[in-house]
Amino acid sequence: MKPKDRLLERWETILAKKGDQPAIFSTGGDAVRTFRQIDDRAREFETNISNFDGGSVLGVQIGNNEDWPSILLACLEHGVLVLPLEQSISEKQSEAALRICRASGIVNKFDTVRKLDSPSPWPSNPPSLLKLTSGTTAAPRAISFHSEQLLADCDQICETKGISDADLNFGVIPVSHSYGFSNLITPLIARGVPMVISRDRTPRAVLDDLARTKATVFPGMPVFYQAFCEMEDVPPVPKLRLCISAGAPLPLAIAKKFREKFGLAIHSFYGASECGGICYDREGTVDVEGYVGTPMKGVEVEIIDPGADSSQIRVRGTAVGDGYFPDAEQEKLGSGVFVPDDLLARCGEGFQIVGRVSDVINIAGKKVNPAEIEDALLRVPGVRQAVAFGRSAAAGLRNEEVAACVVGDAGLEEPAVVEACRKSLSGWQVPKRIFIVAAIPANERGKISRKDLAKRFTL
């Protein structure tokens, strides 16, 4: 007999304990789902996927929606793999992800499941969830997780950060992203932590809604905290006790200004889609640029090159994903070990991020592969050569922005190239600047370096 799914076991315990208590609130402060209503909706959604075989993959692209937990529970019960998709990605990117992950269907609304050309279901021992991430090419790839790993990450997050079912999580970060999923969805299901569901990412609205709902925990990103610091006439948020920042490095100046203005520390949280949480700044008072704290409870961090000033790390723990799909990289992810691209340095008992090995561009927590940008540029009529790179963004609101150097035919102009990119890329991926050049600058060895381009073509 197949053993009960671990997340479903936890859910049954939570349901028995908190069945009629509010689980999900609107930004107006109204309860829109009790725990029992979430379960009822899950049973209802099961009828929508009754014709899907176990091991099938279902794309879920519904944004921050109160039905997300119900859909996940129904899929776990039915043995259907969940593939979260952000609403902001382009239709072309969504189709590519569905094809690569061999999805049998996609849900855009709770009562509408669209079947796709049905590929063979996942073979033996199918996972529970596929997280999308960038690969070494323009094509997306997925990381597979079983419920045991998702549950381990949830427990590590709640126990390390001190989050309990007496808290109220504020959910404005995308729940389809690894950060939002592990800090909002699984804590609700596995530990009974209620949440506010928010779709308005305007900083003023977010701060007003934090005050109105009396949320106690805010998983945010640096872009929100900087905007909060620059606002006038801010509402009091006396119930807010825990501010978390992830997705991109938190500038020290923002952390200090926020602490002075609101009397609250911002706790940096460092993690990755492949393994969940890695480090956490428990105190939020270390004034060191790039400081991300000490390892999460249950997570082991090993410096690969202990003799160097900075080094990659090996992350070991029960939350580490099974591996990449469809192309595995066992040396990077597998057997409970993940090696991030970031370069870290020791900082007391904790760690400081000082750089990264890869060329992946970080746009406010969204990872953009330069190869995907270059692929779009090279399809623009008149473009012969293109190199995309990340550079420091204006005003510090985002960690980086996309820029590119392009060699093209006579008469090629930047506005036309940018407009063409908007038709095939998501908004955050479109280059902010495109430099039309006679030749892509190279170093003395004839090599093109994105890092050198970022220095040469500064703001």
GROMACS .gro file of C-alpha atoms in nm:
model
  459
    1MET     CA    1   0.000   0.000   0.000
    2LYS     CA    2   0.134   0.343  -0.096
    3PRO     CA    3   0.231   0.549   0.212
    4LYS     CA    4   0.037   0.868   0.283
    5ASP     CA    5   0.189   1.187   0.142
    6ARG     CA    6   0.374   1.369   0.423
    7LEU     CA    7   0.227   1.711   0.343
    8LEU     CA    8  -0.123   1.562   0.339
    9GLU     CA    9  -0.058   1.400   0.676
   10ARG     CA   10   0.037   1.738   0.820
   11TRP     CA   11  -0.266   1.899   0.660
   12GLU     CA   12  -0.501   1.647   0.822
   13THR     CA   13  -0.354   1.736   1.162
   14ILE     CA   14  -0.396   2.109   1.096
   15LEU     CA   15  -0.750   2.059   0.967
   16ALA     CA   16  -0.851   1.866   1.280
   17LYS     CA   17  -0.701   2.138   1.502
   18LYS     CA   18  -0.805   2.455   1.320
   19GLY     CA   19  -1.087   2.354   1.086
   20ASP     CA   20  -1.323   2.648   1.133
   21GLN     CA   21  -1.059   2.911   1.202
   22PRO     CA   22  -0.971   3.171   0.935
   23ALA     CA   23  -0.684   3.063   0.711
   24ILE     CA   24  -0.675   3.323   0.432
   25PHE     CA   25  -0.762   3.692   0.458
   26SER     CA   26  -0.818   3.959   0.194
   27THR     CA   27  -0.623   4.285   0.204
   28GLY     CA   28  -0.939   4.441   0.344
   29GLY     CA   29  -0.900   4.226   0.653
   30ASP     CA   30  -1.190   3.991   0.576
   31ALA     CA   31  -1.155   3.614   0.614
   32VAL     CA   32  -1.206   3.459   0.270
   33ARG     CA   33  -1.122   3.095   0.356
   34THR     CA   34  -1.127   2.887   0.671
   35PHE     CA   35  -0.906   2.579   0.685
   36ARG     CA   36  -1.213   2.362   0.629
   37GLN     CA   37  -1.320   2.567   0.326
   38ILE     CA   38  -0.972   2.517   0.179
   39ASP     CA   39  -1.020   2.144   0.219
   40ASP     CA   40  -1.371   2.157   0.068
   41ARG     CA   41  -1.235   2.343  -0.235
   42ALA     CA   42  -0.961   2.082  -0.268
   43ARG     CA   43  -1.222   1.806  -0.286
   44GLU     CA   44  -1.407   2.012  -0.548
   45PHE     CA   45  -1.093   2.061  -0.756
   46GLU     CA   46  -1.021   1.689  -0.750
   47THR     CA   47  -1.320   1.642  -0.982
   48ASN     CA   48  -1.152   1.880  -1.229
   49ILE     CA   49  -0.844   1.657  -1.252
   50SER     CA   50  -1.015   1.317  -1.220
   51ASN     CA   51  -0.923   1.233  -1.581
   52PHE     CA   52  -0.550   1.298  -1.523
   53ASP     CA   53  -0.336   0.992  -1.456
   54GLY     CA   54  -0.113   0.982  -1.152
   55GLY     CA   55   0.230   1.116  -1.242
   56SER     CA   56   0.086   1.371  -1.487
   57VAL     CA   57   0.214   1.730  -1.471
   58LEU     CA   58  -0.027   2.021  -1.424
   59GLY     CA   59   0.080   2.381  -1.479
   60VAL     CA   60  -0.074   2.621  -1.226
   61GLN     CA   61  -0.082   2.983  -1.341
   62ILE     CA   62  -0.335   3.165  -1.122
   63GLY     CA   63  -0.124   3.431  -0.951
   64ASN     CA   64  -0.169   3.504  -0.582
   65ASN     CA   65  -0.505   3.340  -0.539
   66GLU     CA   66  -0.690   3.203  -0.236
   67ASP     CA   67  -0.739   2.873  -0.422
   68TRP     CA   68  -0.366   2.797  -0.447
   69PRO     CA   69  -0.356   2.578  -0.132
   70SER     CA   70  -0.667   2.388  -0.241
   71ILE     CA   71  -0.525   2.313  -0.586
   72LEU     CA   72  -0.199   2.191  -0.435
   73LEU     CA   73  -0.379   1.965  -0.187
   74ALA     CA   74  -0.600   1.818  -0.459
   75CYS     CA   75  -0.299   1.743  -0.678
   76LEU     CA   76  -0.113   1.580  -0.389
   77GLU     CA   77  -0.415   1.361  -0.317
   78HIS     CA   78  -0.451   1.262  -0.682
   79GLY     CA   79  -0.076   1.210  -0.744
   80VAL     CA   80  -0.054   1.491  -1.002
   81LEU     CA   81   0.271   1.692  -1.018
   82VAL     CA   82   0.232   2.068  -0.972
   83LEU     CA   83   0.428   2.308  -1.196
   84PRO     CA   84   0.389   2.666  -1.063
   85LEU     CA   85   0.401   2.931  -1.336
   86GLU     CA   86   0.421   3.305  -1.274
   87GLN     CA   87   0.145   3.509  -1.436
   88SER     CA   88   0.399   3.767  -1.553
   89ILE     CA   89   0.585   3.536  -1.793
   90SER     CA   90   0.507   3.564  -2.163
   91GLU     CA   91   0.281   3.317  -2.342
   92LYS     CA   92   0.579   3.186  -2.535
   93GLN     CA   93   0.774   3.122  -2.216
   94SER     CA   94   0.475   2.953  -2.057
   95GLU     CA   95   0.435   2.723  -2.355
   96ALA     CA   96   0.805   2.636  -2.349
   97ALA     CA   97   0.791   2.548  -1.979
   98LEU     CA   98   0.483   2.330  -2.027
   99ARG     CA   99   0.647   2.149  -2.318
  100ILE     CA  100   0.982   2.092  -2.147
  101CYS     CA  101   0.815   1.968  -1.828
  102ARG     CA  102   0.582   1.741  -2.031
  103ALA     CA  103   0.270   1.895  -1.881
  104SER     CA  104  -0.066   1.729  -1.945
  105GLY     CA  105  -0.268   2.037  -1.858
  106ILE     CA  106  -0.275   2.391  -1.723
  107VAL     CA  107  -0.511   2.570  -1.487
  108ASN     CA  108  -0.560   2.947  -1.522
  109LYS     CA  109  -0.882   2.956  -1.320
  110PHE     CA  110  -1.005   2.726  -1.046
  111ASP     CA  111  -1.287   2.584  -1.256
  112THR     CA  112  -1.097   2.572  -1.587
  113VAL     CA  113  -0.837   2.303  -1.650
  114ARG     CA  114  -0.715   2.293  -2.010
  115LYS     CA  115  -0.584   1.957  -2.126
  116LEU     CA  116  -0.274   1.950  -2.344
  117ASP     CA  117  -0.138   1.683  -2.574
  118SER     CA  118  -0.094   1.420  -2.308
  119PRO     CA  119   0.263   1.291  -2.280
  120SER     CA  120   0.353   0.983  -2.081
  121PRO     CA  121   0.312   1.038  -1.706
  122TRP     CA  122   0.620   1.056  -1.485
  123PRO     CA  123   0.762   0.703  -1.452
  124SER     CA  124   0.823   0.545  -1.109
  125ASN     CA  125   0.821   0.744  -0.782
  126PRO     CA  126   0.695   1.075  -0.925
  127PRO     CA  127   0.778   1.394  -0.731
  128SER     CA  128   0.515   1.633  -0.595
  129LEU     CA  129   0.636   1.965  -0.737
  130LEU     CA  130   0.851   2.104  -1.018
  131LYS     CA  131   1.014   2.444  -0.965
  132LEU     CA  132   1.124   2.631  -1.276
  133THR     CA  133   1.471   2.781  -1.290
  134SER     CA  134   1.716   2.905  -1.554
  135GLY     CA  135   1.957   2.658  -1.707
  136THR     CA  136   2.283   2.709  -1.889
  137THR     CA  137   2.092   2.771  -2.212
  138ALA     CA  138   1.794   2.991  -2.298
  139ALA     CA  139   1.554   2.704  -2.228
  140PRO     CA  140   1.401   2.677  -1.879
  141ARG     CA  141   1.441   2.363  -1.672
  142ALA     CA  142   1.281   2.228  -1.360
  143ILE     CA  143   1.388   2.102  -1.018
  144SER     CA  144   1.192   1.808  -0.881
  145PHE     CA  145   1.081   1.785  -0.518
  146HIS     CA  146   0.898   1.526  -0.314
  147SER     CA  147   0.671   1.631  -0.029
  148GLU     CA  148   0.932   1.531   0.229
  149GLN     CA  149   1.173   1.795   0.093
  150LEU     CA  150   0.905   2.065   0.075
  151LEU     CA  151   0.804   1.986   0.431
  152ALA     CA  152   1.166   1.996   0.552
  153ASP     CA  153   1.214   2.342   0.399
  154CYS     CA  154   0.890   2.465   0.557
  155ASP     CA  155   0.991   2.340   0.902
  156GLN     CA  156   1.341   2.488   0.871
  157ILE     CA  157   1.197   2.825   0.770
  158CYS     CA  158   0.937   2.843   1.047
  159GLU     CA  159   1.166   2.716   1.321
  160THR     CA  160   1.464   2.929   1.221
  161LYS     CA  161   1.258   3.247   1.183
  162GLY     CA  162   1.030   3.181   1.479
  163ILE     CA  163   0.707   3.181   1.275
  164SER     CA  164   0.407   3.010   1.437
  165ASP     CA  165   0.035   2.965   1.377
  166ALA     CA  166  -0.022   3.269   1.601
  167ASP     CA  167   0.132   3.484   1.324
  168LEU     CA  168  -0.033   3.630   1.016
  169ASN     CA  169   0.180   3.610   0.701
  170PHE     CA  170   0.141   3.885   0.439
  171GLY     CA  171   0.152   3.733   0.092
  172VAL     CA  172   0.243   3.982  -0.178
  173ILE     CA  173   0.552   3.806  -0.315
  174PRO     CA  174   0.449   3.561  -0.591
  175VAL     CA  175   0.347   3.228  -0.438
  176SER     CA  176   0.445   3.059  -0.767
  177HIS     CA  177   0.807   3.155  -0.694
  178SER     CA  178   1.014   2.936  -0.461
  179TYR     CA  179   1.043   3.214  -0.200
  180GLY     CA  180   0.668   3.272  -0.183
  181PHE     CA  181   0.575   2.906  -0.200
  182SER     CA  182   0.801   2.806   0.090
  183ASN     CA  183   0.729   3.109   0.308
  184LEU     CA  184   0.353   3.128   0.254
  185ILE     CA  185   0.187   2.818   0.106
  186THR     CA  186   0.358   2.531   0.288
  187PRO     CA  187   0.355   2.705   0.630
  188LEU     CA  188  -0.023   2.740   0.594
  189ILE     CA  189  -0.070   2.373   0.496
  190ALA     CA  190   0.185   2.209   0.723
  191ARG     CA  191   0.189   2.439   1.027
  192GLY     CA  192  -0.142   2.626   1.014
  193VAL     CA  193   0.009   2.974   0.963
  194PRO     CA  194  -0.271   3.195   0.821
  195MET     CA  195  -0.195   3.443   0.546
  196VAL     CA  196  -0.318   3.755   0.372
  197ILE     CA  197  -0.340   3.715  -0.005
  198SER     CA  198  -0.239   4.030  -0.194
  199ARG     CA  199  -0.230   4.107  -0.566
  200ASP     CA  200  -0.141   4.477  -0.550
  201ARG     CA  201   0.237   4.518  -0.552
  202THR     CA  202   0.227   4.899  -0.538
  203PRO     CA  203   0.446   4.983  -0.235
  204ARG     CA  204   0.197   5.234  -0.092
  205ALA     CA  205  -0.084   4.979  -0.117
  206VAL     CA  206   0.135   4.710   0.040
  207LEU     CA  207   0.218   4.927   0.340
  208ASP     CA  208  -0.144   5.037   0.385
  209ASP     CA  209  -0.261   4.674   0.363
  210LEU     CA  210   0.003   4.563   0.616
  211ALA     CA  211  -0.139   4.816   0.860
  212ARG     CA  212  -0.505   4.735   0.784
  213THR     CA  213  -0.474   4.357   0.813
  214LYS     CA  214  -0.251   4.369   1.124
  215ALA     CA  215  -0.015   4.117   0.961
  216THR     CA  216   0.276   4.018   1.183
  217VAL     CA  217   0.518   3.871   0.925
  218PHE     CA  218   0.619   4.035   0.597
  219PRO     CA  219   0.831   3.831   0.353
  220GLY     CA  220   0.942   4.105   0.115
  221MET     CA  221   1.218   4.216  -0.121
  222PRO     CA  222   1.460   4.512  -0.113
  223VAL     CA  223   1.249   4.705  -0.366
  224PHE     CA  224   0.962   4.723  -0.114
  225TYR     CA  225   1.179   4.830   0.178
  226GLN     CA  226   1.345   5.109  -0.016
  227ALA     CA  227   1.007   5.238  -0.132
  228PHE     CA  228   0.876   5.228   0.227
  229CYS     CA  229   1.175   5.432   0.342
  230GLU     CA  230   1.108   5.701   0.082
  231MET     CA  231   0.738   5.742   0.166
  232GLU     CA  232   0.591   6.025   0.367
  233ASP     CA  233   0.291   5.996   0.601
  234VAL     CA  234   0.340   5.624   0.659
  235PRO     CA  235   0.073   5.440   0.858
  236PRO     CA  236   0.170   5.281   1.190
  237VAL     CA  237   0.225   4.904   1.179
  238PRO     CA  238   0.234   4.809   1.548
  239LYS     CA  239   0.150   4.443   1.485
  240LEU     CA  240   0.430   4.389   1.233
  241ARG     CA  241   0.712   4.212   1.418
  242LEU     CA  242   0.915   4.030   1.150
  243CYS     CA  243   1.042   4.176   0.822
  244ILE     CA  244   1.223   3.936   0.588
  245SER     CA  245   1.414   4.029   0.273
  246ALA     CA  246   1.513   3.786  -0.002
  247GLY     CA  247   1.530   3.756  -0.378
  248ALA     CA  248   1.819   4.004  -0.412
  249PRO     CA  249   2.091   4.140  -0.180
  250LEU     CA  250   1.959   4.397   0.068
  251PRO     CA  251   2.165   4.720   0.052
  252LEU     CA  252   2.298   4.812   0.394
  253ALA     CA  253   2.183   5.173   0.356
  254ILE     CA  254   1.821   5.060   0.311
  255ALA     CA  255   1.838   4.831   0.615
  256LYS     CA  256   1.969   5.115   0.832
  257LYS     CA  257   1.715   5.370   0.707
  258PHE     CA  258   1.426   5.128   0.755
  259ARG     CA  259   1.540   5.049   1.109
  260GLU     CA  260   1.554   5.420   1.192
  261LYS     CA  261   1.214   5.498   1.038
  262PHE     CA  262   1.008   5.200   1.152
  263GLY     CA  263   1.203   5.070   1.450
  264LEU     CA  264   1.219   4.725   1.293
  265ALA     CA  265   1.516   4.520   1.176
  266ILE     CA  266   1.512   4.361   0.832
  267HIS     CA  267   1.628   4.000   0.840
  268SER     CA  268   1.812   3.890   0.525
  269PHE     CA  269   1.716   3.545   0.401
  270TYR     CA  270   1.942   3.363   0.157
  271GLY     CA  271   1.810   3.063  -0.030
  272ALA     CA  272   1.780   2.899  -0.370
  273SER     CA  273   1.508   2.723  -0.564
  274GLU     CA  274   1.721   2.408  -0.563
  275CYS     CA  275   1.748   2.370  -0.186
  276GLY     CA  276   1.520   2.615  -0.010
  277GLY     CA  277   1.660   2.825   0.274
  278ILE     CA  278   2.038   2.835   0.325
  279CYS     CA  279   2.118   3.120   0.566
  280TYR     CA  280   1.923   3.370   0.774
  281ASP     CA  281   2.022   3.685   0.960
  282ARG     CA  282   1.853   3.611   1.292
  283GLU     CA  283   1.941   3.944   1.458
  284GLY     CA  284   1.913   4.182   1.162
  285THR     CA  285   2.166   4.420   1.315
  286VAL     CA  286   2.499   4.323   1.154
  287ASP     CA  287   2.603   4.627   0.951
  288VAL     CA  288   2.800   4.448   0.681
  289GLU     CA  289   2.713   4.479   0.311
  290GLY     CA  290   2.592   4.147   0.173
  291TYR     CA  291   2.560   3.977   0.513
  292VAL     CA  292   2.309   3.689   0.501
  293GLY     CA  293   2.349   3.542   0.848
  294THR     CA  294   2.417   3.191   0.970
  295PRO     CA  295   2.296   2.856   0.830
  296MET     CA  296   1.930   2.768   0.872
  297LYS     CA  297   1.837   2.509   1.130
  298GLY     CA  298   1.904   2.165   0.979
  299VAL     CA  299   2.120   2.306   0.696
  300GLU     CA  300   2.494   2.242   0.662
  301VAL     CA  301   2.705   2.494   0.469
  302GLU     CA  302   3.057   2.393   0.362
  303ILE     CA  303   3.311   2.633   0.211
  304ILE     CA  304   3.456   2.456  -0.095
  305ASP     CA  305   3.784   2.650  -0.100
  306PRO     CA  306   3.859   2.737   0.266
  307GLY     CA  307   4.193   2.898   0.177
  308ALA     CA  308   4.040   3.161  -0.053
  309ASP     CA  309   3.900   3.501   0.043
  310SER     CA  310   3.568   3.395  -0.110
  311SER     CA  311   3.440   3.062  -0.233
  312GLN     CA  312   3.143   2.868  -0.357
  313ILE     CA  313   2.968   2.655  -0.097
  314ARG     CA  314   2.812   2.311  -0.070
  315VAL     CA  315   2.468   2.306   0.086
  316ARG     CA  316   2.356   1.984   0.251
  317GLY     CA  317   2.014   1.918   0.399
  318THR     CA  318   1.688   1.728   0.378
  319ALA     CA  319   1.523   2.010   0.181
  320VAL     CA  320   1.762   1.984  -0.118
  321GLY     CA  321   1.577   1.890  -0.438
  322ASP     CA  322   1.614   1.559  -0.620
  323GLY     CA  323   1.777   1.708  -0.929
  324TYR     CA  324   1.726   1.902  -1.249
  325PHE     CA  325   1.484   1.795  -1.522
  326PRO     CA  326   1.518   1.716  -1.808
  327ASP     CA  327   1.901   1.744  -1.796
  328ALA     CA  328   2.060   1.643  -1.467
  329GLU     CA  329   2.378   1.803  -1.329
  330GLN     CA  330   2.475   1.562  -1.054
  331GLU     CA  331   2.788   1.758  -0.967
  332LYS     CA  332   2.573   2.064  -0.892
  333LEU     CA  333   2.250   1.916  -0.753
  334GLY     CA  334   2.172   1.568  -0.627
  335SER     CA  335   2.197   1.325  -0.335
  336GLY     CA  336   2.111   1.593  -0.083
  337VAL     CA  337   2.379   1.839  -0.200
  338PHE     CA  338   2.354   2.168  -0.392
  339VAL     CA  339   2.638   2.396  -0.509
  340PRO     CA  340   2.513   2.754  -0.576
  341ASP     CA  341   2.685   2.989  -0.819
  342ASP     CA  342   2.732   3.254  -0.550
  343LEU     CA  343   3.068   3.341  -0.394
  344LEU     CA  344   3.057   3.370  -0.014
  345ALA     CA  345   3.302   3.488   0.249
  346ARG     CA  346   3.308   3.416   0.621
  347CYS     CA  347   3.179   3.699   0.838
  348GLY     CA  348   3.206   3.608   1.204
  349GLU     CA  349   2.985   3.306   1.259
  350GLY     CA  350   2.790   3.383   0.943
  351PHE     CA  351   2.840   3.450   0.573
  352GLN     CA  352   2.854   3.741   0.336
  353ILE     CA  353   2.770   3.721  -0.037
  354VAL     CA  354   3.048   3.894  -0.233
  355GLY     CA  355   2.972   3.791  -0.590
  356ARG     CA  356   2.877   3.500  -0.810
  357VAL     CA  357   3.034   3.265  -1.057
  358SER     CA  358   2.757   3.259  -1.312
  359ASP     CA  359   2.649   3.531  -1.552
  360VAL     CA  360   2.282   3.501  -1.456
  361ILE     CA  361   2.130   3.848  -1.416
  362ASN     CA  362   1.934   3.915  -1.095
  363ILE     CA  363   1.633   4.142  -1.154
  364ALA     CA  364   1.472   4.199  -0.811
  365GLY     CA  365   1.495   3.830  -0.732
  366LYS     CA  366   1.405   3.705  -1.080
  367LYS     CA  367   1.689   3.514  -1.243
  368VAL     CA  368   1.739   3.611  -1.609
  369ASN     CA  369   1.965   3.401  -1.826
  370PRO     CA  370   2.159   3.620  -2.076
  371ALA     CA  371   2.125   3.346  -2.337
  372GLU     CA  372   1.747   3.397  -2.343
  373ILE     CA  373   1.788   3.771  -2.404
  374GLU     CA  374   2.046   3.710  -2.676
  375ASP     CA  375   1.820   3.458  -2.845
  376ALA     CA  376   1.545   3.721  -2.868
  377LEU     CA  377   1.785   3.989  -2.992
  378LEU     CA  378   1.926   3.768  -3.266
  379ARG     CA  379   1.576   3.713  -3.403
  380VAL     CA  380   1.534   4.088  -3.459
  381PRO     CA  381   1.580   4.174  -3.830
  382GLY     CA  382   1.914   4.346  -3.885
  383VAL     CA  383   2.083   4.216  -3.568
  384ARG     CA  384   2.396   4.012  -3.644
  385GLN     CA  385   2.555   3.972  -3.302
  386ALA     CA  386   2.433   4.032  -2.947
  387VAL     CA  387   2.567   4.000  -2.594
  388ALA     CA  388   2.342   4.066  -2.293
  389PHE     CA  389   2.470   4.149  -1.946
  390GLY     CA  390   2.355   4.282  -1.611
  391ARG     CA  391   2.466   4.615  -1.470
  392SER     CA  392   2.389   4.809  -1.154
  393ALA     CA  393   2.045   4.966  -1.175
  394ALA     CA  394   1.962   5.329  -1.121
  395ALA     CA  395   1.853   5.442  -0.774
  396GLY     CA  396   1.929   5.100  -0.627
  397LEU     CA  397   1.568   4.989  -0.652
  398ARG     CA  398   1.674   4.669  -0.821
  399ASN     CA  399   1.990   4.473  -0.789
  400GLU     CA  400   2.061   4.478  -1.164
  401GLU     CA  401   1.905   4.572  -1.494
  402VAL     CA  402   1.950   4.415  -1.836
  403ALA     CA  403   2.162   4.585  -2.101
  404ALA     CA  404   2.302   4.457  -2.428
  405CYS     CA  405   2.558   4.529  -2.699
  406VAL     CA  406   2.441   4.466  -3.054
  407VAL     CA  407   2.617   4.459  -3.389
  408GLY     CA  408   2.374   4.521  -3.672
  409ASP     CA  409   2.306   4.637  -4.023
  410ALA     CA  410   2.329   5.005  -4.115
  411GLY     CA  411   2.029   5.199  -3.993
  412LEU     CA  412   1.953   4.970  -3.698
  413GLU     CA  413   1.825   5.183  -3.408
  414GLU     CA  414   1.783   5.111  -3.039
  415PRO     CA  415   1.407   5.190  -3.007
  416ALA     CA  416   1.316   4.942  -3.282
  417VAL     CA  417   1.522   4.665  -3.120
  418VAL     CA  418   1.369   4.733  -2.777
  419GLU     CA  419   1.019   4.725  -2.922
  420ALA     CA  420   1.088   4.392  -3.093
  421CYS     CA  421   1.213   4.248  -2.763
  422ARG     CA  422   0.889   4.347  -2.588
  423LYS     CA  423   0.700   4.111  -2.818
  424SER     CA  424   0.896   3.800  -2.715
  425LEU     CA  425   1.025   3.868  -2.364
  426SER     CA  426   0.861   3.938  -2.030
  427GLY     CA  427   0.875   4.300  -1.918
  428TRP     CA  428   1.158   4.257  -1.666
  429GLN     CA  429   1.374   4.082  -1.928
  430VAL     CA  430   1.361   4.359  -2.190
  431PRO     CA  431   1.697   4.543  -2.198
  432LYS     CA  432   1.684   4.891  -2.046
  433ARG     CA  433   1.961   4.997  -2.282
  434ILE     CA  434   2.084   4.851  -2.611
  435PHE     CA  435   2.418   4.983  -2.735
  436ILE     CA  436   2.459   4.962  -3.112
  437VAL     CA  437   2.831   4.904  -3.172
  438ALA     CA  438   3.055   4.827  -3.469
  439ALA     CA  439   3.204   4.531  -3.283
  440ILE     CA  440   3.149   4.371  -2.944
  441PRO     CA  441   3.443   4.483  -2.724
  442ALA     CA  442   3.677   4.197  -2.634
  443ASN     CA  443   3.974   4.167  -2.399
  444GLU     CA  444   4.334   4.122  -2.494
  445ARG     CA  445   4.279   3.747  -2.539
  446GLY     CA  446   3.991   3.805  -2.777
  447LYS     CA  447   3.735   3.691  -2.518
  448ILE     CA  448   3.405   3.869  -2.456
  449SER     CA  449   3.338   3.925  -2.086
  450ARG     CA  450   2.993   4.026  -1.965
  451LYS     CA  451   3.154   4.157  -1.647
  452ASP     CA  452   3.385   4.384  -1.850
  453LEU     CA  453   3.092   4.502  -2.062
  454ALA     CA  454   2.900   4.595  -1.747
  455LYS     CA  455   3.196   4.809  -1.633
  456ARG     CA  456   3.243   4.972  -1.972
  457PHE     CA  457   2.874   5.050  -2.033
  458THR     CA  458   2.787   5.192  -1.691
  459LEU     CA  459   2.499   5.424  -1.620
   0.00000   0.00000   0.00000
